[in-house]
Coordinates of C-alpha atoms in Angstrom, one line a residue:
X1 CA -14.3 35.3 21.3
X2 CA -15.6 38.4 22.5
X3 CA -17.0 39.4 25.6
X4 CA -20.2 41.4 25.4
X5 CA -21.1 43.5 28.5
X6 CA -24.1 45.6 28.2
X7 CA -24.2 48.8 30.3
X8 CA -27.5 49.0 31.6
X9 CA -26.9 52.3 33.3
X10 CA -26.9 54.0 30.1
X11 CA -29.9 52.4 29.2
X12 CA -32.1 53.1 32.3
X13 CA -31.0 57.3 32.1
X14 CA -31.9 58.0 28.4
X15 CA -32.4 55.0 26.5
X16 CA -30.0 56.3 23.6
X17 CA -29.1 54.1 21.1
X18 CA -25.4 54.3 21.3
X19 CA -24.0 51.3 23.9
X20 CA -20.6 51.2 25.1
X21 CA -18.9 47.6 24.9
X22 CA -15.7 47.0 26.7
X23 CA -14.1 44.4 24.5
X24 CA -11.0 42.6 26.0
X25 CA -8.6 41.2 24.1
X26 CA -6.6 38.2 26.1
X27 CA -3.7 37.9 23.8
X28 CA -2.1 41.5 23.8
X29 CA -4.0 42.1 27.6
X30 CA -5.3 45.4 26.0
X31 CA -8.6 47.3 26.4
X32 CA -10.6 49.7 24.2
X33 CA -14.1 51.2 23.7
X34 CA -16.0 50.5 20.9
X35 CA -19.4 52.0 19.8
X36 CA -21.9 49.6 17.9
X37 CA -25.4 50.3 16.2
X38 CA -28.5 48.3 17.8
X39 CA -29.9 46.2 14.7
X40 CA -33.8 45.4 14.8
X41 CA -32.9 41.9 12.8
X42 CA -32.7 39.1 14.9
X43 CA -29.4 37.2 14.3
X44 CA -29.1 33.5 14.4
X45 CA -27.2 31.5 17.1
X46 CA -24.0 30.1 15.7
X47 CA -22.6 28.8 19.2
X48 CA -21.1 29.9 22.5
X49 CA -22.1 29.6 26.2
X50 CA -23.1 31.6 29.2
X51 CA -20.6 31.9 32.6
X52 CA -22.5 30.3 35.0
X53 CA -20.8 32.3 37.9
X54 CA -20.6 35.9 36.5
X55 CA -23.5 35.5 34.0
X56 CA -21.3 36.8 31.2
X57 CA -22.8 35.5 27.7
X58 CA -20.0 34.5 25.3
X59 CA -20.8 34.5 21.5
X60 CA -19.3 33.9 18.1
X61 CA -17.5 36.7 16.2
X62 CA -20.1 37.0 13.5
X63 CA -22.7 38.5 15.7
X64 CA -20.3 42.2 15.5
X65 CA -20.9 42.3 11.8
X66 CA -23.8 43.3 9.8
X67 CA -25.8 41.1 7.7
X68 CA -24.9 40.8 3.9
X69 CA -26.9 43.7 1.6
X70 CA -29.8 42.5 -0.8
X71 CA -28.5 42.2 -4.3
X72 CA -31.6 43.1 -5.7
X73 CA -33.0 47.0 -6.0
X74 CA -36.5 47.7 -5.0
X75 CA -37.3 50.0 -7.7
X76 CA -40.8 49.9 -9.2
X77 CA -41.1 50.4 -13.2
X78 CA -44.0 50.7 -15.2
X79 CA -42.6 50.4 -18.6
X80 CA -42.6 47.7 -21.1
X81 CA -38.6 47.3 -21.2
X82 CA -38.9 45.3 -17.7
X83 CA -41.2 42.4 -19.5
X84 CA -39.3 41.9 -22.5
X85 CA -35.8 41.2 -23.5
X86 CA -33.9 42.9 -26.4
X87 CA -34.6 41.4 -30.3
X88 CA -32.7 41.3 -33.4
X89 CA -33.7 40.9 -36.9
X90 CA -32.1 38.3 -39.2
X91 CA -32.7 37.5 -42.9
X92 CA -33.3 34.2 -43.6
X93 CA -34.2 34.6 -47.5
X94 CA -31.6 33.4 -49.8
X95 CA -29.7 35.9 -52.1
X96 CA -31.0 34.3 -55.1
X97 CA -34.2 32.8 -56.0
X98 CA -34.1 28.8 -56.7
X99 CA -36.4 26.3 -58.2
X100 CA -36.6 22.8 -59.1
X101 CA -38.1 24.0 -62.8
X102 CA -36.8 22.8 -66.0
X103 CA -36.7 24.0 -69.0
X104 CA -39.7 23.2 -71.3
X105 CA -41.3 24.6 -74.7
X106 CA -43.6 26.5 -72.6
X107 CA -41.0 27.8 -70.2
X108 CA -37.4 29.8 -70.6
X109 CA -34.9 29.8 -67.7
X110 CA -32.0 32.0 -68.1
X111 CA -28.6 29.9 -67.6
X112 CA -26.3 32.4 -68.3
X113 CA -25.2 32.8 -64.6
X114 CA -24.9 29.1 -64.1
X115 CA -22.0 27.2 -63.0
X116 CA -20.9 24.0 -64.2
X117 CA -18.9 22.0 -61.8
X118 CA -16.9 19.0 -63.2
X119 CA -15.8 16.2 -60.5
X120 CA -12.3 16.1 -59.1
X121 CA -9.9 13.0 -58.4
X122 CA -11.2 13.4 -54.8
X123 CA -14.9 12.8 -56.0
X124 CA -16.3 9.7 -53.9
X125 CA -19.1 8.0 -55.1
X126 CA -21.6 6.2 -52.7
X127 CA -20.9 2.8 -53.8
X128 CA -17.3 3.5 -52.8
X129 CA -18.2 4.5 -49.3
X130 CA -20.2 1.6 -49.0
X131 CA -17.5 -0.7 -49.7
X132 CA -15.0 1.0 -47.3
X133 CA -18.1 0.9 -44.7
X134 CA -18.2 -3.2 -45.0
X135 CA -14.5 -3.6 -45.3
X136 CA -14.6 -1.8 -41.7
X137 CA -17.2 -3.9 -40.6
X138 CA -15.4 -6.8 -41.2
X139 CA -12.2 -5.8 -39.5
X140 CA -14.5 -4.8 -36.7
X141 CA -16.4 -8.2 -36.6
X142 CA -12.9 -10.0 -36.9
X143 CA -11.8 -8.0 -33.7
X144 CA -14.8 -8.3 -31.6
X145 CA -14.9 -12.2 -32.8
X146 CA -11.2 -13.0 -32.1
X147 CA -12.1 -11.1 -28.7
X148 CA -14.8 -13.1 -27.7
X149 CA -13.2 -16.3 -28.9
X150 CA -10.1 -15.7 -26.7
X151 CA -12.4 -14.8 -23.7
X152 CA -14.3 -18.2 -24.5
X153 CA -10.9 -19.9 -24.6
X154 CA -10.0 -18.5 -21.5
X155 CA -13.0 -19.3 -19.6
X156 CA -12.7 -23.0 -21.1
X157 CA -9.2 -23.4 -20.0
X158 CA -10.2 -22.1 -16.6
X159 CA -13.2 -24.6 -16.5
X160 CA -10.7 -27.7 -17.6
X161 CA -8.2 -26.6 -15.0
X162 CA -10.8 -26.4 -12.0
X163 CA -12.0 -29.7 -13.6
X164 CA -8.7 -31.5 -13.2
X165 CA -8.2 -29.9 -9.8
X166 CA -11.7 -30.9 -8.4
X167 CA -10.6 -34.4 -10.1
X168 CA -7.5 -34.5 -8.3
X169 CA -9.0 -33.7 -5.1
X170 CA -11.4 -36.5 -5.2
X171 CA -8.9 -39.0 -6.0
X172 CA -6.8 -37.5 -2.8
X173 CA -10.2 -37.9 -0.9
X174 CA -10.8 -41.5 -2.1
X175 CA -7.3 -42.4 -0.9
X176 CA -7.5 -40.8 2.5
X177 CA -10.7 -42.9 2.6
X178 CA -9.0 -46.0 1.7
X179 CA -6.3 -45.6 4.3
X180 CA -9.1 -44.1 6.9
X181 CA -11.1 -47.5 6.2
X182 CA -7.8 -49.7 6.4
X183 CA -7.0 -48.2 9.6
X184 CA -10.4 -48.7 11.1
X185 CA -10.4 -52.1 10.3
X186 CA -7.1 -52.8 12.2
X187 CA -8.3 -50.4 14.9
X188 CA -11.6 -52.9 15.4
X189 CA -9.3 -56.1 15.0
X190 CA -7.2 -54.9 17.8
X191 CA -10.3 -53.9 19.9
X192 CA -13.4 -55.7 18.8
X193 CA -16.7 -54.6 20.0
X194 CA -19.3 -56.2 17.6
X195 CA -20.0 -59.7 15.9
X196 CA -18.7 -58.1 12.6
X197 CA -15.4 -57.3 14.3
X198 CA -14.9 -60.9 15.4
X199 CA -15.8 -62.0 11.6
X200 CA -12.9 -59.6 10.6
X201 CA -10.6 -61.6 12.8
X202 CA -11.7 -65.1 11.9
X203 CA -11.3 -64.1 7.7
X204 CA -7.7 -62.9 8.9
X205 CA -7.2 -66.4 10.6
X206 CA -8.4 -67.9 7.4
X207 CA -6.1 -65.9 5.5
X208 CA -3.3 -66.5 7.7
X209 CA -4.3 -70.4 7.4
X210 CA -4.4 -70.4 3.4
X211 CA -0.6 -68.8 3.3
X212 CA 0.9 -70.9 5.8
X213 CA -0.6 -74.2 4.2
X214 CA 0.0 -73.0 1.0
X215 CA 3.8 -72.7 1.8
X216 CA 4.0 -75.9 3.5
X217 CA 2.6 -77.9 0.5
X218 CA 5.1 -76.4 -1.8
X219 CA 8.1 -77.1 0.2
X220 CA 7.5 -80.2 2.5
X221 CA 6.0 -83.6 1.6
X222 CA 5.5 -86.9 3.0
X223 CA 6.0 -86.9 7.1
X224 CA 7.5 -83.5 7.1
X225 CA 4.3 -82.4 5.6
X226 CA 1.8 -84.1 8.2
X227 CA 4.3 -82.7 10.9
X228 CA 3.9 -79.6 9.8
X229 CA 0.5 -79.6 9.2
X230 CA -0.1 -80.7 12.6
X231 CA 1.9 -78.2 14.1
X232 CA 0.0 -75.5 12.1
X233 CA -3.5 -77.2 13.4
X234 CA -2.2 -76.8 16.9
X235 CA -1.3 -73.1 16.4
X236 CA -4.9 -72.5 15.1
X237 CA -6.3 -74.2 17.7
X238 CA -4.7 -71.8 20.0
X239 CA -5.7 -68.9 18.1
X240 CA -9.1 -69.8 17.8
X241 CA -9.2 -70.4 21.8
X242 CA -7.9 -67.0 22.3
X243 CA -10.4 -65.4 20.0
X244 CA -13.2 -67.4 21.7
X245 CA -12.1 -65.9 24.9
X246 CA -12.2 -62.8 23.9
X247 CA -15.6 -63.3 22.3
X248 CA -16.9 -64.8 25.2
X249 CA -16.0 -61.5 27.4
X250 CA -17.9 -59.4 24.7
X251 CA -20.9 -61.5 25.1
X252 CA -20.9 -61.0 28.7
X253 CA -20.7 -57.4 28.8
X254 CA -23.1 -57.0 25.8
X255 CA -25.4 -58.9 28.1
X256 CA -24.9 -57.1 31.3
X257 CA -25.5 -53.5 29.2
X258 CA -28.7 -54.7 27.9
X259 CA -29.9 -55.6 31.4
X260 CA -28.6 -52.5 32.7
X261 CA -30.5 -50.6 30.0
X262 CA -33.6 -52.8 30.4
X263 CA -33.8 -51.9 34.3
X264 CA -32.7 -48.1 33.9
X265 CA -36.1 -47.8 31.7
X266 CA -38.0 -49.5 34.2
X267 CA -36.9 -47.2 37.2
X268 CA -37.6 -44.0 35.2
X269 CA -40.3 -41.8 36.7
X270 CA -43.5 -41.3 35.2
X271 CA -43.9 -38.2 32.9
X272 CA -47.1 -35.8 33.1
X273 CA -47.3 -34.0 30.3
X274 CA -49.2 -30.2 31.4
X275 CA -49.6 -27.6 29.0
X276 CA -46.2 -25.6 29.7
X277 CA -44.2 -28.3 30.5
X278 CA -43.7 -32.2 31.8
X279 CA -43.8 -33.2 35.4
X280 CA -41.9 -35.9 36.7
X281 CA -43.6 -38.2 39.2
X282 CA -42.3 -41.1 41.4
X283 CA -44.5 -43.8 42.5
X284 CA -44.0 -47.0 44.7
X285 CA -43.6 -49.3 41.5
X286 CA -41.0 -46.4 40.2
X287 CA -39.3 -46.3 43.4
X288 CA -39.1 -50.1 43.8
X289 CA -37.7 -50.6 40.4
X290 CA -34.7 -47.8 41.2
X291 CA -33.7 -49.7 44.3
X292 CA -33.6 -52.6 42.4
X293 CA -32.0 -51.4 39.7
X294 CA -29.4 -50.1 42.0
X295 CA -29.0 -53.4 43.9
X296 CA -28.1 -55.1 40.7
X297 CA -25.7 -52.6 39.6
X298 CA -23.9 -53.5 43.2
X299 CA -24.2 -57.3 42.5
X300 CA -22.7 -57.3 39.2
X301 CA -19.6 -54.9 40.4
X302 CA -16.1 -56.8 39.7
X303 CA -13.6 -54.9 41.8
X304 CA -15.3 -54.2 45.2
X305 CA -13.9 -54.8 48.5
X306 CA -15.6 -57.9 50.8
X307 CA -16.7 -55.8 53.3
X308 CA -18.9 -53.9 50.6
X309 CA -19.8 -57.1 49.0
X310 CA -21.4 -58.6 52.4
X311 CA -23.5 -55.4 53.2
X312 CA -24.9 -55.7 49.3
X313 CA -25.5 -59.4 50.1
X314 CA -27.5 -58.8 53.6
X315 CA -29.4 -56.0 51.6
X316 CA -30.3 -58.3 49.1
X317 CA -31.5 -60.9 51.7
X318 CA -33.4 -58.4 53.7
X319 CA -35.3 -57.6 50.3
X320 CA -35.9 -60.9 49.6
X321 CA -37.6 -61.7 53.1
X322 CA -41.1 -60.9 52.2
X323 CA -41.3 -63.2 49.2
X324 CA -41.4 -66.9 49.3
X325 CA -40.7 -68.7 46.2
X326 CA -38.7 -71.1 44.9
X327 CA -36.3 -68.6 43.1
X328 CA -36.1 -66.3 46.3
X329 CA -35.1 -69.1 48.3
X330 CA -32.1 -70.1 46.2
X331 CA -31.3 -66.5 46.0
X332 CA -31.2 -66.3 50.0
X333 CA -29.2 -69.4 50.2
X334 CA -26.5 -68.5 47.7
X335 CA -26.1 -65.3 49.3
X336 CA -25.8 -66.9 52.8
X337 CA -23.1 -69.1 51.1
X338 CA -21.1 -66.3 49.8
X339 CA -21.1 -64.6 52.9
X340 CA -20.1 -67.1 55.0
X341 CA -17.2 -67.5 52.5
X342 CA -15.9 -64.2 52.8
X343 CA -16.3 -64.3 56.5
X344 CA -13.7 -67.4 56.2
X345 CA -11.3 -65.2 54.2
X346 CA -11.7 -66.9 50.8
X347 CA -10.5 -64.7 47.8
X348 CA -12.9 -63.0 45.6
X349 CA -11.3 -64.6 42.5
X350 CA -12.3 -68.0 43.7
X351 CA -15.9 -67.0 44.1
X352 CA -16.6 -65.5 40.7
X353 CA -19.2 -68.5 39.6
X354 CA -20.8 -68.2 42.4
X355 CA -21.5 -64.2 42.1
X356 CA -22.5 -64.8 38.3
X357 CA -24.7 -67.4 39.6
X358 CA -26.4 -64.8 42.0
X359 CA -26.6 -62.0 39.1
X360 CA -28.3 -64.1 36.9
X361 CA -30.9 -65.3 39.2
X362 CA -31.5 -61.8 40.7
X363 CA -32.0 -60.7 36.8
X364 CA -34.6 -63.5 36.6
X365 CA -36.2 -62.0 39.7
X366 CA -35.9 -58.3 38.9
X367 CA -37.5 -59.1 35.3
X368 CA -40.9 -60.8 36.5
X369 CA -43.9 -58.5 37.0
X370 CA -44.7 -60.1 40.4
X371 CA -41.8 -58.6 42.0
X372 CA -41.0 -55.8 40.2
X373 CA -44.6 -54.3 38.6
X374 CA -42.6 -51.8 36.4
X375 CA -41.4 -54.6 34.3
X376 CA -45.1 -55.4 33.1
X377 CA -45.2 -52.3 30.9
X378 CA -41.9 -53.3 29.1
X379 CA -42.7 -56.9 28.1
X380 CA -44.3 -57.7 25.2
X381 CA -48.2 -59.1 25.5
X382 CA -49.5 -61.2 22.5
X383 CA -52.3 -59.5 21.2
X384 CA -55.4 -61.1 19.6
X385 CA -55.5 -61.7 16.0
X386 CA -52.1 -61.4 15.3
X387 CA -50.8 -62.4 12.0
X388 CA -49.8 -66.0 11.7
X389 CA -46.4 -67.2 12.4
X390 CA -44.0 -69.4 10.6
X391 CA -42.1 -72.0 11.9
X392 CA -39.0 -73.0 11.1
X393 CA -36.5 -75.9 12.1
X394 CA -33.0 -75.7 11.8
X395 CA -31.4 -78.5 9.9
X396 CA -28.3 -78.1 12.0
X397 CA -28.9 -77.7 15.6
X398 CA -33.1 -78.9 15.1
X399 CA -34.4 -76.1 16.9
X400 CA -37.4 -74.6 16.0
X401 CA -37.8 -70.9 15.5
X402 CA -40.8 -68.5 14.9
X403 CA -40.7 -66.2 12.2
X404 CA -43.5 -63.6 11.7
X405 CA -45.7 -63.3 8.6
X406 CA -43.9 -60.2 7.2
X407 CA -40.5 -61.1 7.8
X408 CA -38.0 -59.9 5.0
X409 CA -35.9 -63.4 5.4
X410 CA -35.0 -65.6 2.3
X411 CA -36.5 -68.4 3.8
X412 CA -39.8 -67.5 3.4
X413 CA -39.5 -67.3 -0.5
X414 CA -38.9 -70.9 -0.4
X415 CA -40.8 -74.0 -0.4
X416 CA -42.3 -75.3 2.8
X417 CA -39.8 -78.8 2.5
X418 CA -36.9 -75.9 2.2
X419 CA -38.4 -73.5 4.9
X420 CA -38.5 -76.3 7.5
X421 CA -34.9 -77.4 7.2
X422 CA -33.1 -74.6 6.9
X423 CA -29.9 -73.5 8.8
X424 CA -30.8 -70.6 11.5
X425 CA -28.7 -67.6 11.6
X426 CA -26.9 -69.0 14.8
X427 CA -25.8 -71.5 13.0
X428 CA -24.5 -70.2 9.8
X429 CA -22.3 -68.0 12.2
X430 CA -21.0 -70.7 13.7
X431 CA -20.2 -72.4 10.3
X432 CA -18.7 -69.1 9.2
X433 CA -16.5 -69.1 12.0
X434 CA -15.3 -72.7 11.7
X435 CA -14.5 -72.9 7.9
X436 CA -16.1 -70.4 5.5
X437 CA -14.8 -67.3 7.6
X438 CA -16.5 -64.8 5.0
X439 CA -15.6 -61.3 5.8
X440 CA -18.4 -58.3 4.9
X441 CA -16.8 -55.3 5.4
X442 CA -15.7 -55.1 1.7
X443 CA -19.2 -55.6 0.2
X444 CA -20.5 -52.9 3.2
X445 CA -18.1 -50.7 1.9
X446 CA -19.1 -51.3 -2.2
X447 CA -22.6 -50.8 -0.6
X448 CA -21.6 -47.5 1.1
X449 CA -19.8 -46.0 -2.4
X450 CA -23.1 -47.0 -4.6
X451 CA -25.7 -45.3 -2.4
X452 CA -23.3 -42.2 -1.8
X453 CA -22.9 -42.1 -6.0
X454 CA -26.3 -43.0 -6.5
X455 CA -27.6 -39.9 -4.2
X456 CA -25.9 -37.5 -6.8
X457 CA -27.8 -38.9 -9.6
X458 CA -31.1 -36.9 -10.6
X459 CA -33.2 -40.3 -10.3
X460 CA -32.5 -43.0 -8.0
X461 CA -34.2 -46.5 -7.1
X462 CA -35.2 -47.6 -3.2
X463 CA -33.5 -50.9 -4.0
X464 CA -30.6 -49.2 -2.8
X465 CA -31.9 -48.9 0.6
X466 CA -33.3 -52.6 0.5
X467 CA -29.9 -54.4 -0.3
X468 CA -27.8 -56.0 2.6
X469 CA -24.1 -56.9 2.4
X470 CA -25.0 -60.9 1.4
X471 CA -26.6 -59.6 -1.9
X472 CA -23.8 -57.5 -2.6
X473 CA -21.2 -60.2 -1.8
X474 CA -23.1 -62.6 -4.2
X475 CA -23.5 -59.8 -6.9
X476 CA -19.9 -59.6 -6.7
X477 CA -18.3 -62.9 -6.0
X478 CA -20.6 -65.5 -7.8
X479 CA -22.2 -63.1 -10.8
X480 CA -19.2 -60.6 -11.7
X481 CA -16.2 -63.1 -10.5
X482 CA -14.9 -60.4 -8.0
X483 CA -13.4 -58.6 -11.0
X484 CA -13.7 -55.9 -13.3
X485 CA -15.6 -56.8 -16.0
X486 CA -13.5 -54.1 -18.7
X487 CA -9.5 -54.6 -17.0
X488 CA -10.3 -57.7 -15.3
X489 CA -8.6 -55.8 -11.9
X490 CA -9.4 -57.5 -8.7
X491 CA -8.1 -54.8 -6.5
X492 CA -10.5 -54.6 -3.5
X493 CA -10.0 -50.8 -2.9
X494 CA -11.0 -50.2 -6.6
X495 CA -13.9 -52.1 -7.3
X496 CA -17.3 -50.3 -7.6
X497 CA -20.6 -50.8 -8.9
X498 CA -22.2 -48.5 -11.5
X499 CA -25.0 -48.4 -14.1
X500 CA -25.3 -50.1 -17.2
X501 CA -27.3 -47.9 -19.1
X502 CA -27.2 -44.3 -17.4
X503 CA -30.5 -43.4 -18.4
X504 CA -32.4 -46.0 -16.2
X505 CA -31.9 -46.4 -12.4
X506 CA -29.5 -48.9 -11.1
X507 CA -30.9 -52.4 -10.3
X508 CA -28.6 -55.4 -9.8
X509 CA -29.8 -56.3 -13.4
X510 CA -28.4 -53.1 -14.5
X511 CA -24.9 -52.8 -13.1
X512 CA -21.5 -53.1 -14.1
X513 CA -18.5 -54.0 -11.7
X514 CA -15.6 -51.8 -12.9
X515 CA -12.9 -49.5 -11.4
X516 CA -13.0 -46.2 -10.1
X517 CA -11.2 -44.8 -13.3
X518 CA -13.3 -46.7 -15.1
X519 CA -16.3 -45.4 -13.4
X520 CA -15.4 -42.0 -14.3
X521 CA -14.8 -42.6 -17.9
X522 CA -18.1 -44.3 -18.4
X523 CA -20.1 -41.4 -16.9
X524 CA -18.5 -39.2 -19.7
X525 CA -20.7 -41.3 -22.3
X526 CA -23.8 -41.2 -21.6
X527 CA -25.0 -43.1 -25.0
X528 CA -24.6 -46.8 -24.1
X529 CA -24.6 -47.9 -27.8
X530 CA -21.2 -45.8 -28.7
X531 CA -19.1 -47.1 -25.4
X532 CA -20.2 -50.9 -25.8
X533 CA -19.3 -53.6 -28.0
X534 CA -21.8 -56.2 -29.3
X535 CA -19.7 -59.0 -27.9
X536 CA -19.5 -57.0 -24.6
X537 CA -23.1 -56.3 -24.7
X538 CA -24.2 -59.9 -24.8
X539 CA -22.1 -61.1 -21.8
X540 CA -23.0 -58.1 -19.7
X541 CA -27.1 -59.2 -20.7
X542 CA -26.2 -62.7 -19.7
X543 CA -24.9 -61.5 -16.1
X544 CA -28.0 -59.5 -15.8
X545 CA -30.3 -62.3 -16.6
X546 CA -28.4 -64.4 -13.6
X547 CA -28.7 -61.7 -11.1
X548 CA -32.3 -61.4 -12.0
X549 CA -32.9 -64.8 -11.5
X550 CA -31.3 -65.1 -8.2
X551 CA -32.9 -62.0 -6.8
X552 CA -36.4 -63.2 -7.8
X553 CA -36.4 -65.8 -5.2
X554 CA -36.0 -63.1 -2.4
X555 CA -39.2 -61.9 -1.5
X556 CA -38.2 -58.3 -0.6
X557 CA -37.0 -58.0 -4.4
X558 CA -40.2 -58.7 -6.2
X559 CA -41.8 -55.3 -6.1
X560 CA -38.6 -54.3 -8.0
X561 CA -39.0 -56.9 -10.4
X562 CA -40.5 -55.9 -14.0
X563 CA -41.5 -57.9 -17.0
X564 CA -38.6 -59.3 -18.7
X565 CA -38.7 -59.3 -22.2
X566 CA -38.1 -63.3 -23.1
X567 CA -37.1 -62.1 -26.7
X568 CA -34.0 -60.9 -25.3
X569 CA -33.4 -63.6 -23.1
X570 CA -33.5 -66.4 -26.1
X571 CA -31.6 -64.2 -28.3
X572 CA -28.9 -64.1 -26.0
X573 CA -28.9 -67.7 -25.1
X574 CA -29.0 -68.7 -28.5
X575 CA -25.6 -66.7 -29.2

């Protein structure tokens, strides 16, 4: 860097063109005076800065040098050489005239200077060149086609490896799903939370009974057999009592949850919609419903101190004072009785029946619109012009049940006499728990796998979403005899339902019960005429006719039934 210091005194005196500039070299600590010429050219600024205190300007070193000279000479020229370039002549005529004339009778051509050329051994004909070209082209084609074939081989090999990996991954995933399904069943059996879970427990009980009775019948006979069976029946009774106790507790908890949910919905504030958002509004009826909900929660609490229980009962009595009816009078009497028993020091475990009775009566009180006006909005009101109802009489319990006209139950498809004397669902469940003890989890799993596989197909039928586990159970057990139609395997974890004709949608009359490996093998052969034998087809068609006859009696499957060719049925029956 250089320091430029302009001598203002010299400019003031004579205005000379010379300026003394003092350059200080910091590295060598020397000073010398140099003389520079002022130039009229304005040099570009390439960086630098100005000292704020001293006012000195520090520039880049290039400002001390002159600009580069102009490379063109500014000399005027007025001759032609400035506009043209130097030219050279070149002869284009051949040394000897040549023509394509042929010597004839009227024309003489001199041939003394002509030369006759004879072909040497290295002369190559056009046919030979063409032949060589064709050979080289064939060689190139061989190489290119070999390279393309090798590339296609690598592609197919990679595709086959990926397919094998994908198949192995699918097998592992299905194996994991099977293990998780079995673990889930065991978890549900240990902690049942639904009717299906208790059905699982009863099915296990039936399996245990079959195994024990079979062992007794094989080993013992006579009086020993009767004694062993008597002990087995007593053990079964004890297990049934234990299961029923757990089921009663589950039903009580379920009933409490449904009541709790019902009262919670009634206690919610009103929602008024505005342009921006919704506004919650509390009314006198919603506040009353909320108080009823909180009071019911307090009365239904199990683990509560006697002091808090007495306080809740006194609040209940104060709440019931304005009302005078048989229900409120009973509630007040029961509340007074429980308060008296608590004051006498009776244990809470001895008052469970009384507390349950108070909760049930208060629930009847809280769901009546006269005492809880919000319940009027949640209760069902019969409308005029409603569709006619179907009445069903249970053949077991002799109770009457009302079925709506749009019900999809199987009983509506039967005659009036059969419909009138049909068992209700409650009796069917009791009958199942008593001796049938059928489990539907396997059929639910088969239906779930069927839906997941059909969703991958380009076309699928909506009949899959109307099927129920009972329908799959009849299809698997009654029609296909709970075994694969190809290998005869009875492994529950391997059985699946697939299409018989891959070009048509899945239907109960277009299906096969096969194992998982057989499903994969059948999906790789789309043509049904090649992969099925004639005798096998006849057996399958017979199964399809049975399935069609069964599902034609169920109303919800009637839209899916199409015209069935009687000729095929007749030919199969004749054969």
